[in-house]
Amino acid sequence: MNRSAQIQRLIGLGPGWEGRPGWFEQHPAALQRSLCQAESAETTNAEPAPAVIAPIQAAPAPASTPPQPAPSPAEAATPAPTPVAAPAAVPAMVADTAAPLLEWDALERAVRDCRDCRLCQTRTQTVFGRGNKQARWLLIGEAPGEQEDKQGLPFVGRAGQLLDNMLSATGLDRDQDVYIANVLKCRPPGNRNPSGDEIASCQNYLIQQIRHIQPTLILALGRFAAQTLLQTEKSIGQLRGKLHSYQDIPLIVSYHPAYLLRNQPDKHKAWQDLVFARNTFARLQDRS
Ligand code: URA
Protein backbone atom coordinates (compact mmCIF):
# COMPACT_ATOMS: atom_id res chain seq x y z
CA MET A 1 0.00 0.00 0.00
CA ASN A 2 1.48 3.37 -0.93
CA ARG A 3 1.80 6.24 1.56
CA SER A 4 -1.24 8.05 0.22
CA ALA A 5 -3.43 4.99 0.64
CA GLN A 6 -2.05 4.42 4.14
CA ILE A 7 -2.89 7.97 5.21
CA GLN A 8 -6.31 7.67 3.64
CA ARG A 9 -6.96 4.53 5.65
CA LEU A 10 -5.58 6.14 8.81
CA ILE A 11 -7.92 9.09 8.61
CA GLY A 12 -10.86 6.94 7.56
CA LEU A 13 -11.97 9.21 4.79
CA GLY A 14 -12.50 6.67 2.06
CA PRO A 15 -11.63 7.13 -1.55
CA GLY A 16 -12.52 10.83 -1.46
CA TRP A 17 -9.01 11.40 -0.13
CA GLU A 18 -7.33 9.55 -2.98
CA GLY A 19 -4.69 12.00 -4.03
CA ARG A 20 -2.56 12.00 -7.08
CA PRO A 21 0.47 9.75 -6.64
CA GLY A 22 3.45 11.56 -5.24
CA TRP A 23 1.81 14.13 -3.00
CA PHE A 24 3.97 13.10 -0.15
CA GLU A 25 7.21 12.93 -1.97
CA GLN A 26 9.53 15.83 -1.55
CA HIS A 27 11.43 15.07 -4.71
CA PRO A 28 12.87 18.26 -6.25
CA ALA A 29 11.09 17.53 -9.52
CA ALA A 30 7.74 17.43 -7.72
CA LEU A 31 8.47 20.66 -5.91
CA GLN A 32 9.48 22.36 -9.15
CA ARG A 33 6.31 21.18 -10.87
CA SER A 34 4.17 22.54 -8.06
CA LEU A 35 5.88 25.89 -8.16
CA CYS A 36 5.34 26.13 -11.91
CA GLN A 37 1.68 25.18 -11.52
CA ALA A 38 1.16 27.83 -8.88
CA GLU A 39 2.81 30.48 -11.00
CA SER A 40 0.85 29.65 -14.13
CA ALA A 41 -2.40 29.47 -12.18
CA GLU A 42 -1.76 32.94 -10.83
CA THR A 43 -1.09 34.43 -14.22
CA THR A 44 -4.14 32.81 -15.83
CA ASN A 45 -6.36 33.61 -12.85
CA ALA A 46 -7.39 29.96 -12.74
CA GLU A 47 -7.78 28.07 -9.49
CA PRO A 48 -4.18 27.51 -8.43
CA ALA A 49 -2.54 24.28 -7.53
CA PRO A 50 -0.75 25.07 -4.30
CA ALA A 51 2.99 25.17 -4.34
CA VAL A 52 4.42 22.44 -2.15
CA ILE A 53 7.03 24.94 -1.09
CA ALA A 54 6.13 28.52 -1.85
CA PRO A 55 8.28 31.58 -1.40
CA ILE A 56 7.72 33.09 2.02
CA GLN A 57 6.23 36.24 0.69
CA ALA A 58 2.97 37.81 1.65
CA ALA A 59 0.21 38.32 -0.89
CA PRO A 60 -0.59 41.93 -1.76
CA ALA A 61 -2.21 44.10 0.88
CA PRO A 62 -5.93 43.59 1.33
CA ALA A 63 -8.26 45.62 -0.85
CA SER A 64 -9.47 48.78 0.75
CA THR A 65 -13.06 48.09 -0.34
CA PRO A 66 -14.85 46.20 2.40
CA PRO A 67 -15.96 42.80 1.16
CA GLN A 68 -19.40 41.31 1.05
CA PRO A 69 -19.39 37.89 2.65
CA ALA A 70 -20.67 35.40 0.13
CA PRO A 71 -22.62 32.50 1.61
CA SER A 72 -20.04 30.25 3.18
CA PRO A 73 -19.65 26.67 2.05
CA ALA A 74 -20.16 25.61 5.63
CA GLU A 75 -23.61 27.05 5.57
CA ALA A 76 -24.62 26.61 2.00
CA ALA A 77 -26.88 23.71 2.91
CA THR A 78 -28.65 25.50 5.74
CA PRO A 79 -32.31 25.09 4.89
CA ALA A 80 -33.97 28.21 6.23
CA PRO A 81 -31.67 30.99 7.39
CA THR A 82 -33.10 33.28 10.02
CA PRO A 83 -33.51 36.73 8.49
CA VAL A 84 -31.46 39.48 10.09
CA ALA A 85 -30.77 43.04 9.18
CA ALA A 86 -27.24 42.50 7.94
CA PRO A 87 -25.11 45.46 7.07
CA ALA A 88 -23.63 45.28 3.62
CA ALA A 89 -19.98 45.04 4.54
CA VAL A 90 -17.76 42.86 6.66
CA PRO A 91 -15.91 45.16 9.04
CA ALA A 92 -12.17 45.33 8.83
CA MET A 93 -10.31 42.90 11.06
CA VAL A 94 -7.70 45.48 11.87
CA ALA A 95 -5.94 44.95 15.14
CA ASP A 96 -5.77 47.96 17.37
CA THR A 97 -2.37 47.18 18.76
CA ALA A 98 -2.60 50.15 21.08
CA ALA A 99 -5.71 48.73 22.73
CA PRO A 100 -4.98 47.15 26.10
CA LEU A 101 -4.51 43.41 25.89
CA LEU A 102 -6.69 41.61 28.39
CA GLU A 103 -5.21 38.72 30.33
CA TRP A 104 -6.26 35.41 28.79
CA ASP A 105 -8.56 34.54 31.70
CA ALA A 106 -10.15 37.97 31.62
CA LEU A 107 -10.64 37.60 27.88
CA GLU A 108 -12.36 34.26 28.39
CA ARG A 109 -14.62 35.81 31.00
CA ALA A 110 -15.39 38.77 28.74
CA VAL A 111 -16.47 36.40 25.97
CA ARG A 112 -18.52 34.26 28.35
CA ASP A 113 -20.38 37.31 29.65
CA CYS A 114 -20.64 39.11 26.31
CA ARG A 115 -24.00 40.63 25.43
CA ASP A 116 -22.75 42.93 22.68
CA CYS A 117 -24.95 41.58 19.90
CA ARG A 118 -28.23 39.76 19.33
CA LEU A 119 -26.57 36.34 19.28
CA CYS A 120 -26.40 36.37 23.08
CA GLN A 121 -30.17 35.92 23.12
CA THR A 122 -30.17 32.67 21.16
CA ARG A 123 -26.89 31.01 22.16
CA THR A 124 -26.74 28.18 24.67
CA GLN A 125 -23.23 29.27 25.58
CA THR A 126 -20.26 31.03 24.06
CA VAL A 127 -17.47 29.13 22.31
CA PHE A 128 -14.10 30.67 23.07
CA GLY A 129 -11.64 28.22 21.55
CA ARG A 130 -9.76 25.04 22.23
CA GLY A 131 -6.22 23.73 22.11
CA ASN A 132 -2.87 24.99 23.26
CA LYS A 133 -2.64 28.76 23.58
CA GLN A 134 1.11 28.44 23.15
CA ALA A 135 0.61 26.56 19.89
CA ARG A 136 2.39 27.78 16.76
CA TRP A 137 -0.61 27.03 14.53
CA LEU A 138 -3.84 28.99 14.82
CA LEU A 139 -6.86 27.62 12.97
CA ILE A 140 -9.75 30.01 12.50
CA GLY A 141 -13.21 28.83 11.55
CA GLU A 142 -16.43 30.65 11.08
CA ALA A 143 -18.83 30.33 13.98
CA PRO A 144 -20.11 27.66 16.34
CA GLY A 145 -22.69 25.26 15.00
CA GLU A 146 -25.29 23.31 16.88
CA GLN A 147 -22.94 20.87 18.60
CA GLU A 148 -20.41 23.57 19.43
CA ASP A 149 -23.16 25.71 20.95
CA LYS A 150 -24.20 22.74 23.10
CA GLN A 151 -20.71 21.73 24.19
CA GLY A 152 -19.01 25.11 24.36
CA LEU A 153 -16.08 23.97 22.21
CA PRO A 154 -15.26 24.66 18.56
CA PHE A 155 -15.31 21.96 15.91
CA VAL A 156 -16.79 19.12 17.90
CA GLY A 157 -19.45 18.08 15.38
CA ARG A 158 -18.92 16.07 12.18
CA ALA A 159 -16.87 18.85 10.62
CA GLY A 160 -14.69 18.82 13.71
CA GLN A 161 -14.10 15.09 13.43
CA LEU A 162 -12.98 15.57 9.86
CA LEU A 163 -10.73 18.42 10.94
CA ASP A 164 -9.20 16.26 13.68
CA ASN A 165 -8.50 13.51 11.14
CA MET A 166 -6.94 15.98 8.74
CA LEU A 167 -4.77 17.44 11.48
CA SER A 168 -3.56 14.07 12.63
CA ALA A 169 -2.81 13.06 9.03
CA THR A 170 -0.67 16.20 8.85
CA GLY A 171 1.16 15.14 11.99
CA LEU A 172 -0.49 17.75 14.19
CA ASP A 173 -1.96 17.00 17.57
CA ARG A 174 -5.19 18.93 17.98
CA ASP A 175 -4.58 19.54 21.68
CA GLN A 176 -0.86 20.30 21.58
CA ASP A 177 0.07 21.74 18.21
CA VAL A 178 -2.86 23.97 17.37
CA TYR A 179 -5.26 26.45 18.82
CA ILE A 180 -8.69 26.58 17.22
CA ALA A 181 -10.97 29.61 17.34
CA ASN A 182 -13.80 31.08 15.33
CA VAL A 183 -14.55 34.51 13.96
CA LEU A 184 -17.77 34.50 15.98
CA LYS A 185 -17.99 33.18 19.51
CA CYS A 186 -21.76 32.58 19.43
CA ARG A 187 -23.85 30.45 17.13
CA PRO A 188 -25.90 32.32 14.55
CA PRO A 189 -29.40 30.80 14.71
CA GLY A 190 -29.96 28.13 12.11
CA ASN A 191 -26.25 28.37 11.22
CA ARG A 192 -26.95 31.36 9.04
CA ASN A 193 -24.10 33.58 7.92
CA PRO A 194 -22.79 35.99 10.51
CA SER A 195 -23.79 39.54 9.79
CA GLY A 196 -21.40 42.47 9.59
CA ASP A 197 -22.48 43.98 12.87
CA GLU A 198 -22.03 40.65 14.64
CA ILE A 199 -18.49 40.42 13.32
CA ALA A 200 -17.83 43.99 14.35
CA SER A 201 -19.03 43.23 17.87
CA CYS A 202 -16.98 40.05 18.11
CA GLN A 203 -13.80 40.90 16.27
CA ASN A 204 -11.93 42.30 19.22
CA TYR A 205 -12.06 38.89 20.89
CA LEU A 206 -10.39 37.18 17.95
CA ILE A 207 -7.88 40.01 17.58
CA GLN A 208 -6.97 39.63 21.24
CA GLN A 209 -6.66 35.85 20.88
CA ILE A 210 -4.29 36.34 17.95
CA ARG A 211 -2.25 38.89 19.89
CA HIS A 212 -1.91 36.46 22.78
CA ILE A 213 -1.06 33.40 20.76
CA GLN A 214 1.17 35.14 18.22
CA PRO A 215 1.09 32.06 16.03
CA THR A 216 3.70 31.25 13.45
CA LEU A 217 0.98 30.41 10.94
CA ILE A 218 -2.75 31.05 10.67
CA LEU A 219 -4.93 28.63 8.74
CA ALA A 220 -8.22 30.27 7.74
CA LEU A 221 -10.86 27.60 7.24
CA GLY A 222 -13.53 28.52 4.75
CA ARG A 223 -14.40 31.52 2.71
CA PHE A 224 -15.93 33.38 5.57
CA ALA A 225 -12.88 33.36 7.85
CA ALA A 226 -10.58 34.03 4.91
CA GLN A 227 -12.58 36.95 3.58
CA THR A 228 -12.95 38.49 7.00
CA LEU A 229 -9.28 38.23 7.91
CA LEU A 230 -7.97 39.24 4.51
CA GLN A 231 -10.61 41.86 3.73
CA THR A 232 -11.26 40.52 0.31
CA GLU A 233 -14.15 39.27 -1.76
CA LYS A 234 -12.04 36.65 -3.48
CA SER A 235 -13.17 33.04 -3.49
CA ILE A 236 -11.43 30.20 -1.73
CA GLY A 237 -10.30 28.98 -5.14
CA GLN A 238 -8.54 32.29 -5.70
CA LEU A 239 -7.11 32.53 -2.20
CA ARG A 240 -5.82 29.02 -1.58
CA GLY A 241 -2.35 27.96 -2.63
CA LYS A 242 -0.86 31.34 -1.76
CA LEU A 243 0.79 32.71 1.30
CA HIS A 244 -1.11 35.70 2.67
CA SER A 245 -0.63 37.58 5.89
CA TYR A 246 -2.77 39.02 8.62
CA GLN A 247 -1.00 41.68 10.69
CA ASP A 248 2.33 40.30 9.46
CA ILE A 249 1.42 36.77 10.50
CA PRO A 250 1.60 34.32 7.58
CA LEU A 251 -1.85 33.04 6.67
CA ILE A 252 -2.98 30.19 4.46
CA VAL A 253 -6.52 29.61 3.27
CA SER A 254 -8.27 26.29 2.89
CA TYR A 255 -11.75 24.87 2.59
CA HIS A 256 -14.06 24.63 5.55
CA PRO A 257 -14.34 21.03 6.78
CA ALA A 258 -18.16 21.21 6.64
CA TYR A 259 -17.89 22.05 2.96
CA LEU A 260 -15.57 19.09 2.45
CA LEU A 261 -18.11 16.77 4.03
CA ARG A 262 -20.48 17.66 1.22
CA ASN A 263 -17.91 17.99 -1.53
CA GLN A 264 -15.76 14.87 -1.38
CA PRO A 265 -13.89 15.60 -4.62
CA ASP A 266 -12.40 18.75 -3.09
CA LYS A 267 -10.83 16.82 -0.23
CA HIS A 268 -7.67 16.29 -2.22
CA LYS A 269 -7.37 20.07 -2.60
CA ALA A 270 -7.70 20.48 1.14
CA TRP A 271 -4.94 17.92 1.53
CA GLN A 272 -2.78 19.94 -0.86
CA ASP A 273 -3.44 22.99 1.28
CA LEU A 274 -2.34 21.16 4.40
CA VAL A 275 0.85 19.96 2.71
CA PHE A 276 1.48 23.54 1.60
CA ALA A 277 0.83 24.77 5.14
CA ARG A 278 3.02 22.11 6.70
CA ASN A 279 5.94 22.90 4.39
CA THR A 280 5.49 26.63 4.78
CA PHE A 281 5.45 26.19 8.55
CA ALA A 282 8.68 24.19 8.41
CA ARG A 283 10.32 26.97 6.42
CA LEU A 284 9.09 29.62 8.82
CA GLN A 285 10.43 27.61 11.75
CA ASP A 286 13.80 27.28 10.05
CA ARG A 287 13.99 31.05 9.73
CA SER A 288 13.17 31.79 13.33
N1 URA B 1 -17.84 25.42 11.94
C1 URA B 1 -17.03 26.43 12.33
O1 URA B 1 -16.66 27.27 11.54
N2 URA B 1 -16.64 26.47 13.59
C2 URA B 1 -17.00 25.56 14.48
O2 URA B 1 -16.59 25.66 15.62
C3 URA B 1 -17.84 24.51 14.05
C4 URA B 1 -18.24 24.47 12.78
JSON list of N, CA, C and O in Angstrom, two decimals, residues 8-42:
[
{"chain": "A", "resi": 8, "resn": "GLN", "atom": "N", "xyz": [-4.86, 7.67, 3.87]},
{"chain": "A", "resi": 8, "resn": "GLN", "atom": "CA", "xyz": [-6.31, 7.67, 3.64]},
{"chain": "A", "resi": 8, "resn": "GLN", "atom": "C", "xyz": [-6.98, 6.70, 4.59]},
{"chain": "A", "resi": 8, "resn": "GLN", "atom": "O", "xyz": [-8.02, 6.98, 5.18]},
{"chain": "A", "resi": 9, "resn": "ARG", "atom": "N", "xyz": [-6.36, 5.52, 4.75]},
{"chain": "A", "resi": 9, "resn": "ARG", "atom": "CA", "xyz": [-6.96, 4.53, 5.65]},
{"chain": "A", "resi": 9, "resn": "ARG", "atom": "C", "xyz": [-6.90, 5.02, 7.08]},
{"chain": "A", "resi": 9, "resn": "ARG", "atom": "O", "xyz": [-7.85, 4.92, 7.84]},
{"chain": "A", "resi": 10, "resn": "LEU", "atom": "N", "xyz": [-5.77, 5.64, 7.45]},
{"chain": "A", "resi": 10, "resn": "LEU", "atom": "CA", "xyz": [-5.58, 6.14, 8.81]},
{"chain": "A", "resi": 10, "resn": "LEU", "atom": "C", "xyz": [-6.65, 7.16, 9.18]},
{"chain": "A", "resi": 10, "resn": "LEU", "atom": "O", "xyz": [-7.21, 7.13, 10.27]},
{"chain": "A", "resi": 11, "resn": "ILE", "atom": "N", "xyz": [-6.96, 8.04, 8.26]},
{"chain": "A", "resi": 11, "resn": "ILE", "atom": "CA", "xyz": [-7.92, 9.09, 8.61]},
{"chain": "A", "resi": 11, "resn": "ILE", "atom": "C", "xyz": [-9.35, 8.69, 8.29]},
{"chain": "A", "resi": 11, "resn": "ILE", "atom": "O", "xyz": [-10.28, 9.44, 8.57]},
{"chain": "A", "resi": 12, "resn": "GLY", "atom": "N", "xyz": [-9.51, 7.49, 7.73]},
{"chain": "A", "resi": 12, "resn": "GLY", "atom": "CA", "xyz": [-10.86, 6.94, 7.56]},
{"chain": "A", "resi": 12, "resn": "GLY", "atom": "C", "xyz": [-11.75, 7.76, 6.66]},
{"chain": "A", "resi": 12, "resn": "GLY", "atom": "O", "xyz": [-12.95, 7.87, 6.90]},
{"chain": "A", "resi": 13, "resn": "LEU", "atom": "N", "xyz": [-11.17, 8.33, 5.63]},
{"chain": "A", "resi": 13, "resn": "LEU", "atom": "CA", "xyz": [-11.97, 9.21, 4.79]},
{"chain": "A", "resi": 13, "resn": "LEU", "atom": "C", "xyz": [-12.42, 8.57, 3.49]},
{"chain": "A", "resi": 13, "resn": "LEU", "atom": "O", "xyz": [-13.09, 9.21, 2.70]},
{"chain": "A", "resi": 14, "resn": "GLY", "atom": "N", "xyz": [-12.03, 7.34, 3.27]},
{"chain": "A", "resi": 14, "resn": "GLY", "atom": "CA", "xyz": [-12.50, 6.67, 2.06]},
{"chain": "A", "resi": 14, "resn": "GLY", "atom": "C", "xyz": [-11.84, 7.24, 0.82]},
{"chain": "A", "resi": 14, "resn": "GLY", "atom": "O", "xyz": [-10.95, 8.09, 0.90]},
{"chain": "A", "resi": 15, "resn": "PRO", "atom": "N", "xyz": [-12.32, 6.79, -0.31]},
{"chain": "A", "resi": 15, "resn": "PRO", "atom": "CA", "xyz": [-11.63, 7.13, -1.55]},
{"chain": "A", "resi": 15, "resn": "PRO", "atom": "C", "xyz": [-11.66, 8.61, -1.90]},
{"chain": "A", "resi": 15, "resn": "PRO", "atom": "O", "xyz": [-10.93, 9.05, -2.75]},
{"chain": "A", "resi": 16, "resn": "GLY", "atom": "N", "xyz": [-12.51, 9.40, -1.20]},
{"chain": "A", "resi": 16, "resn": "GLY", "atom": "CA", "xyz": [-12.52, 10.83, -1.46]},
{"chain": "A", "resi": 16, "resn": "GLY", "atom": "C", "xyz": [-11.17, 11.47, -1.22]},
{"chain": "A", "resi": 16, "resn": "GLY", "atom": "O", "xyz": [-10.87, 12.53, -1.75]},
{"chain": "A", "resi": 17, "resn": "TRP", "atom": "N", "xyz": [-10.33, 10.83, -0.41]},
{"chain": "A", "resi": 17, "resn": "TRP", "atom": "CA", "xyz": [-9.01, 11.40, -0.13]},
{"chain": "A", "resi": 17, "resn": "TRP", "atom": "C", "xyz": [-7.95, 10.91, -1.09]},
{"chain": "A", "resi": 17, "resn": "TRP", "atom": "O", "xyz": [-6.80, 11.24, -0.93]},
{"chain": "A", "resi": 18, "resn": "GLU", "atom": "N", "xyz": [-8.33, 10.10, -2.07]},
{"chain": "A", "resi": 18, "resn": "GLU", "atom": "CA", "xyz": [-7.33, 9.55, -2.98]},
{"chain": "A", "resi": 18, "resn": "GLU", "atom": "C", "xyz": [-6.64, 10.70, -3.70]},
{"chain": "A", "resi": 18, "resn": "GLU", "atom": "O", "xyz": [-7.26, 11.40, -4.49]},
{"chain": "A", "resi": 19, "resn": "GLY", "atom": "N", "xyz": [-5.42, 10.92, -3.38]},
{"chain": "A", "resi": 19, "resn": "GLY", "atom": "CA", "xyz": [-4.69, 12.00, -4.03]},
{"chain": "A", "resi": 19, "resn": "GLY", "atom": "C", "xyz": [-3.94, 11.49, -5.24]},
{"chain": "A", "resi": 19, "resn": "GLY", "atom": "O", "xyz": [-3.89, 10.29, -5.49]},
{"chain": "A", "resi": 20, "resn": "ARG", "atom": "N", "xyz": [-3.41, 12.41, -5.98]},
{"chain": "A", "resi": 20, "resn": "ARG", "atom": "CA", "xyz": [-2.56, 12.00, -7.08]},
{"chain": "A", "resi": 20, "resn": "ARG", "atom": "C", "xyz": [-1.30, 11.37, -6.50]},
{"chain": "A", "resi": 20, "resn": "ARG", "atom": "O", "xyz": [-0.84, 11.81, -5.43]},
{"chain": "A", "resi": 21, "resn": "PRO", "atom": "N", "xyz": [-0.75, 10.37, -7.18]},
{"chain": "A", "resi": 21, "resn": "PRO", "atom": "CA", "xyz": [0.47, 9.75, -6.64]},
{"chain": "A", "resi": 21, "resn": "PRO", "atom": "C", "xyz": [1.55, 10.80, -6.47]},
{"chain": "A", "resi": 21, "resn": "PRO", "atom": "O", "xyz": [1.68, 11.71, -7.29]},
{"chain": "A", "resi": 22, "resn": "GLY", "atom": "N", "xyz": [2.29, 10.69, -5.40]},
{"chain": "A", "resi": 22, "resn": "GLY", "atom": "CA", "xyz": [3.45, 11.56, -5.24]},
{"chain": "A", "resi": 22, "resn": "GLY", "atom": "C", "xyz": [3.22, 12.78, -4.40]},
{"chain": "A", "resi": 22, "resn": "GLY", "atom": "O", "xyz": [4.14, 13.59, -4.25]},
{"chain": "A", "resi": 23, "resn": "TRP", "atom": "N", "xyz": [2.04, 12.94, -3.82]},
{"chain": "A", "resi": 23, "resn": "TRP", "atom": "CA", "xyz": [1.81, 14.13, -3.00]},
{"chain": "A", "resi": 23, "resn": "TRP", "atom": "C", "xyz": [2.81, 14.22, -1.86]},
{"chain": "A", "resi": 23, "resn": "TRP", "atom": "O", "xyz": [3.20, 15.29, -1.44]},
{"chain": "A", "resi": 24, "resn": "PHE", "atom": "N", "xyz": [3.18, 13.08, -1.37]},
{"chain": "A", "resi": 24, "resn": "PHE", "atom": "CA", "xyz": [3.97, 13.10, -0.15]},
{"chain": "A", "resi": 24, "resn": "PHE", "atom": "C", "xyz": [5.46, 13.14, -0.43]},
{"chain": "A", "resi": 24, "resn": "PHE", "atom": "O", "xyz": [6.25, 13.34, 0.46]},
{"chain": "A", "resi": 25, "resn": "GLU", "atom": "N", "xyz": [5.79, 12.93, -1.67]},
{"chain": "A", "resi": 25, "resn": "GLU", "atom": "CA", "xyz": [7.21, 12.93, -1.97]},
{"chain": "A", "resi": 25, "resn": "GLU", "atom": "C", "xyz": [7.74, 14.35, -2.02]},
{"chain": "A", "resi": 25, "resn": "GLU", "atom": "O", "xyz": [7.09, 15.26, -2.50]},
{"chain": "A", "resi": 26, "resn": "GLN", "atom": "N", "xyz": [8.91, 14.51, -1.53]},
{"chain": "A", "resi": 26, "resn": "GLN", "atom": "CA", "xyz": [9.53, 15.83, -1.55]},
{"chain": "A", "resi": 26, "resn": "GLN", "atom": "C", "xyz": [10.63, 15.88, -2.61]},
{"chain": "A", "resi": 26, "resn": "GLN", "atom": "O", "xyz": [11.62, 16.58, -2.46]},
{"chain": "A", "resi": 27, "resn": "HIS", "atom": "N", "xyz": [10.43, 15.10, -3.64]},
{"chain": "A", "resi": 27, "resn": "HIS", "atom": "CA", "xyz": [11.43, 15.07, -4.71]},
{"chain": "A", "resi": 27, "resn": "HIS", "atom": "C", "xyz": [11.51, 16.45, -5.37]},
{"chain": "A", "resi": 27, "resn": "HIS", "atom": "O", "xyz": [10.49, 17.09, -5.61]},
{"chain": "A", "resi": 28, "resn": "PRO", "atom": "N", "xyz": [12.73, 16.91, -5.66]},
{"chain": "A", "resi": 28, "resn": "PRO", "atom": "CA", "xyz": [12.87, 18.26, -6.25]},
{"chain": "A", "resi": 28, "resn": "PRO", "atom": "C", "xyz": [12.02, 18.44, -7.50]},
{"chain": "A", "resi": 28, "resn": "PRO", "atom": "O", "xyz": [11.48, 19.52, -7.74]},
{"chain": "A", "resi": 29, "resn": "ALA", "atom": "N", "xyz": [11.89, 17.38, -8.30]},
{"chain": "A", "resi": 29, "resn": "ALA", "atom": "CA", "xyz": [11.09, 17.53, -9.52]},
{"chain": "A", "resi": 29, "resn": "ALA", "atom": "C", "xyz": [9.64, 17.83, -9.18]},
{"chain": "A", "resi": 29, "resn": "ALA", "atom": "O", "xyz": [8.99, 18.64, -9.84]},
{"chain": "A", "resi": 30, "resn": "ALA", "atom": "N", "xyz": [9.13, 17.20, -8.12]},
{"chain": "A", "resi": 30, "resn": "ALA", "atom": "CA", "xyz": [7.74, 17.43, -7.72]},
{"chain": "A", "resi": 30, "resn": "ALA", "atom": "C", "xyz": [7.58, 18.85, -7.20]},
{"chain": "A", "resi": 30, "resn": "ALA", "atom": "O", "xyz": [6.59, 19.53, -7.51]},
{"chain": "A", "resi": 31, "resn": "LEU", "atom": "N", "xyz": [8.55, 19.30, -6.45]},
{"chain": "A", "resi": 31, "resn": "LEU", "atom": "CA", "xyz": [8.47, 20.66, -5.91]},
{"chain": "A", "resi": 31, "resn": "LEU", "atom": "C", "xyz": [8.48, 21.68, -7.05]},
{"chain": "A", "resi": 31, "resn": "LEU", "atom": "O", "xyz": [7.73, 22.64, -7.06]},
{"chain": "A", "resi": 32, "resn": "GLN", "atom": "N", "xyz": [9.36, 21.43, -8.02]},
{"chain": "A", "resi": 32, "resn": "GLN", "atom": "CA", "xyz": [9.48, 22.36, -9.15]},
{"chain": "A", "resi": 32, "resn": "GLN", "atom": "C", "xyz": [8.16, 22.42, -9.91]},
{"chain": "A", "resi": 32, "resn": "GLN", "atom": "O", "xyz": [7.67, 23.48, -10.26]},
{"chain": "A", "resi": 33, "resn": "ARG", "atom": "N", "xyz": [7.56, 21.22, -10.13]},
{"chain": "A", "resi": 33, "resn": "ARG", "atom": "CA", "xyz": [6.31, 21.18, -10.87]},
{"chain": "A", "resi": 33, "resn": "ARG", "atom": "C", "xyz": [5.24, 21.99, -10.15]},
{"chain": "A", "resi": 33, "resn": "ARG", "atom": "O", "xyz": [4.50, 22.76, -10.75]},
{"chain": "A", "resi": 34, "resn": "SER", "atom": "N", "xyz": [5.19, 21.83, -8.83]},
{"chain": "A", "resi": 34, "resn": "SER", "atom": "CA", "xyz": [4.17, 22.54, -8.06]},
{"chain": "A", "resi": 34, "resn": "SER", "atom": "C", "xyz": [4.37, 24.04, -8.14]},
{"chain": "A", "resi": 34, "resn": "SER", "atom": "O", "xyz": [3.41, 24.80, -8.26]},
{"chain": "A", "resi": 35, "resn": "LEU", "atom": "N", "xyz": [5.61, 24.45, -8.07]},
{"chain": "A", "resi": 35, "resn": "LEU", "atom": "CA", "xyz": [5.88, 25.89, -8.16]},
{"chain": "A", "resi": 35, "resn": "LEU", "atom": "C", "xyz": [5.42, 26.44, -9.51]},
{"chain": "A", "resi": 35, "resn": "LEU", "atom": "O", "xyz": [4.80, 27.48, -9.59]},
{"chain": "A", "resi": 36, "resn": "CYS", "atom": "N", "xyz": [5.72, 25.67, -10.57]},
{"chain": "A", "resi": 36, "resn": "CYS", "atom": "CA", "xyz": [5.34, 26.13, -11.91]},
{"chain": "A", "resi": 36, "resn": "CYS", "atom": "C", "xyz": [3.82, 26.20, -12.02]},
{"chain": "A", "resi": 36, "resn": "CYS", "atom": "O", "xyz": [3.26, 27.14, -12.58]},
{"chain": "A", "resi": 37, "resn": "GLN", "atom": "N", "xyz": [3.15, 25.19, -11.45]},
{"chain": "A", "resi": 37, "resn": "GLN", "atom": "CA", "xyz": [1.68, 25.18, -11.52]},
{"chain": "A", "resi": 37, "resn": "GLN", "atom": "C", "xyz": [1.12, 26.40, -10.82]},
{"chain": "A", "resi": 37, "resn": "GLN", "atom": "O", "xyz": [0.21, 27.05, -11.30]},
{"chain": "A", "resi": 38, "resn": "ALA", "atom": "N", "xyz": [1.67, 26.70, -9.65]},
{"chain": "A", "resi": 38, "resn": "ALA", "atom": "CA", "xyz": [1.16, 27.83, -8.88]},
{"chain": "A", "resi": 38, "resn": "ALA", "atom": "C", "xyz": [1.35, 29.12, -9.65]},
{"chain": "A", "resi": 38, "resn": "ALA", "atom": "O", "xyz": [0.47, 29.97, -9.71]},
{"chain": "A", "resi": 39, "resn": "GLU", "atom": "N", "xyz": [2.53, 29.25, -10.26]},
{"chain": "A", "resi": 39, "resn": "GLU", "atom": "CA", "xyz": [2.81, 30.48, -11.00]},
{"chain": "A", "resi": 39, "resn": "GLU", "atom": "C", "xyz": [1.86, 30.63, -12.18]},
{"chain": "A", "resi": 39, "resn": "GLU", "atom": "O", "xyz": [1.27, 31.66, -12.41]},
{"chain": "A", "resi": 40, "resn": "SER", "atom": "N", "xyz": [1.69, 29.52, -12.94]},
{"chain": "A", "resi": 40, "resn": "SER", "atom": "CA", "xyz": [0.85, 29.65, -14.13]},
{"chain": "A", "resi": 40, "resn": "SER", "atom": "C", "xyz": [-0.60, 29.86, -13.73]},
{"chain": "A", "resi": 40, "resn": "SER", "atom": "O", "xyz": [-1.33, 30.59, -14.37]},
{"chain": "A", "resi": 41, "resn": "ALA", "atom": "N", "xyz": [-1.02, 29.26, -12.63]},
{"chain": "A", "resi": 41, "resn": "ALA", "atom": "CA", "xyz": [-2.40, 29.47, -12.18]},
{"chain": "A", "resi": 41, "resn": "ALA", "atom": "C", "xyz": [-2.62, 30.93, -11.83]},
{"chain": "A", "resi": 41, "resn": "ALA", "atom": "O", "xyz": [-3.67, 31.50, -12.12]},
{"chain": "A", "resi": 42, "resn": "GLU", "atom": "N", "xyz": [-1.61, 31.54, -11.23]},
{"chain": "A", "resi": 42, "resn": "GLU", "atom": "CA", "xyz": [-1.76, 32.94, -10.83]},
{"chain": "A", "resi": 42, "resn": "GLU", "atom": "C", "xyz": [-1.88, 33.83, -12.06]},
{"chain": "A", "resi": 42, "resn": "GLU", "atom": "O", "xyz": [-2.70, 34.74, -12.10]}
]
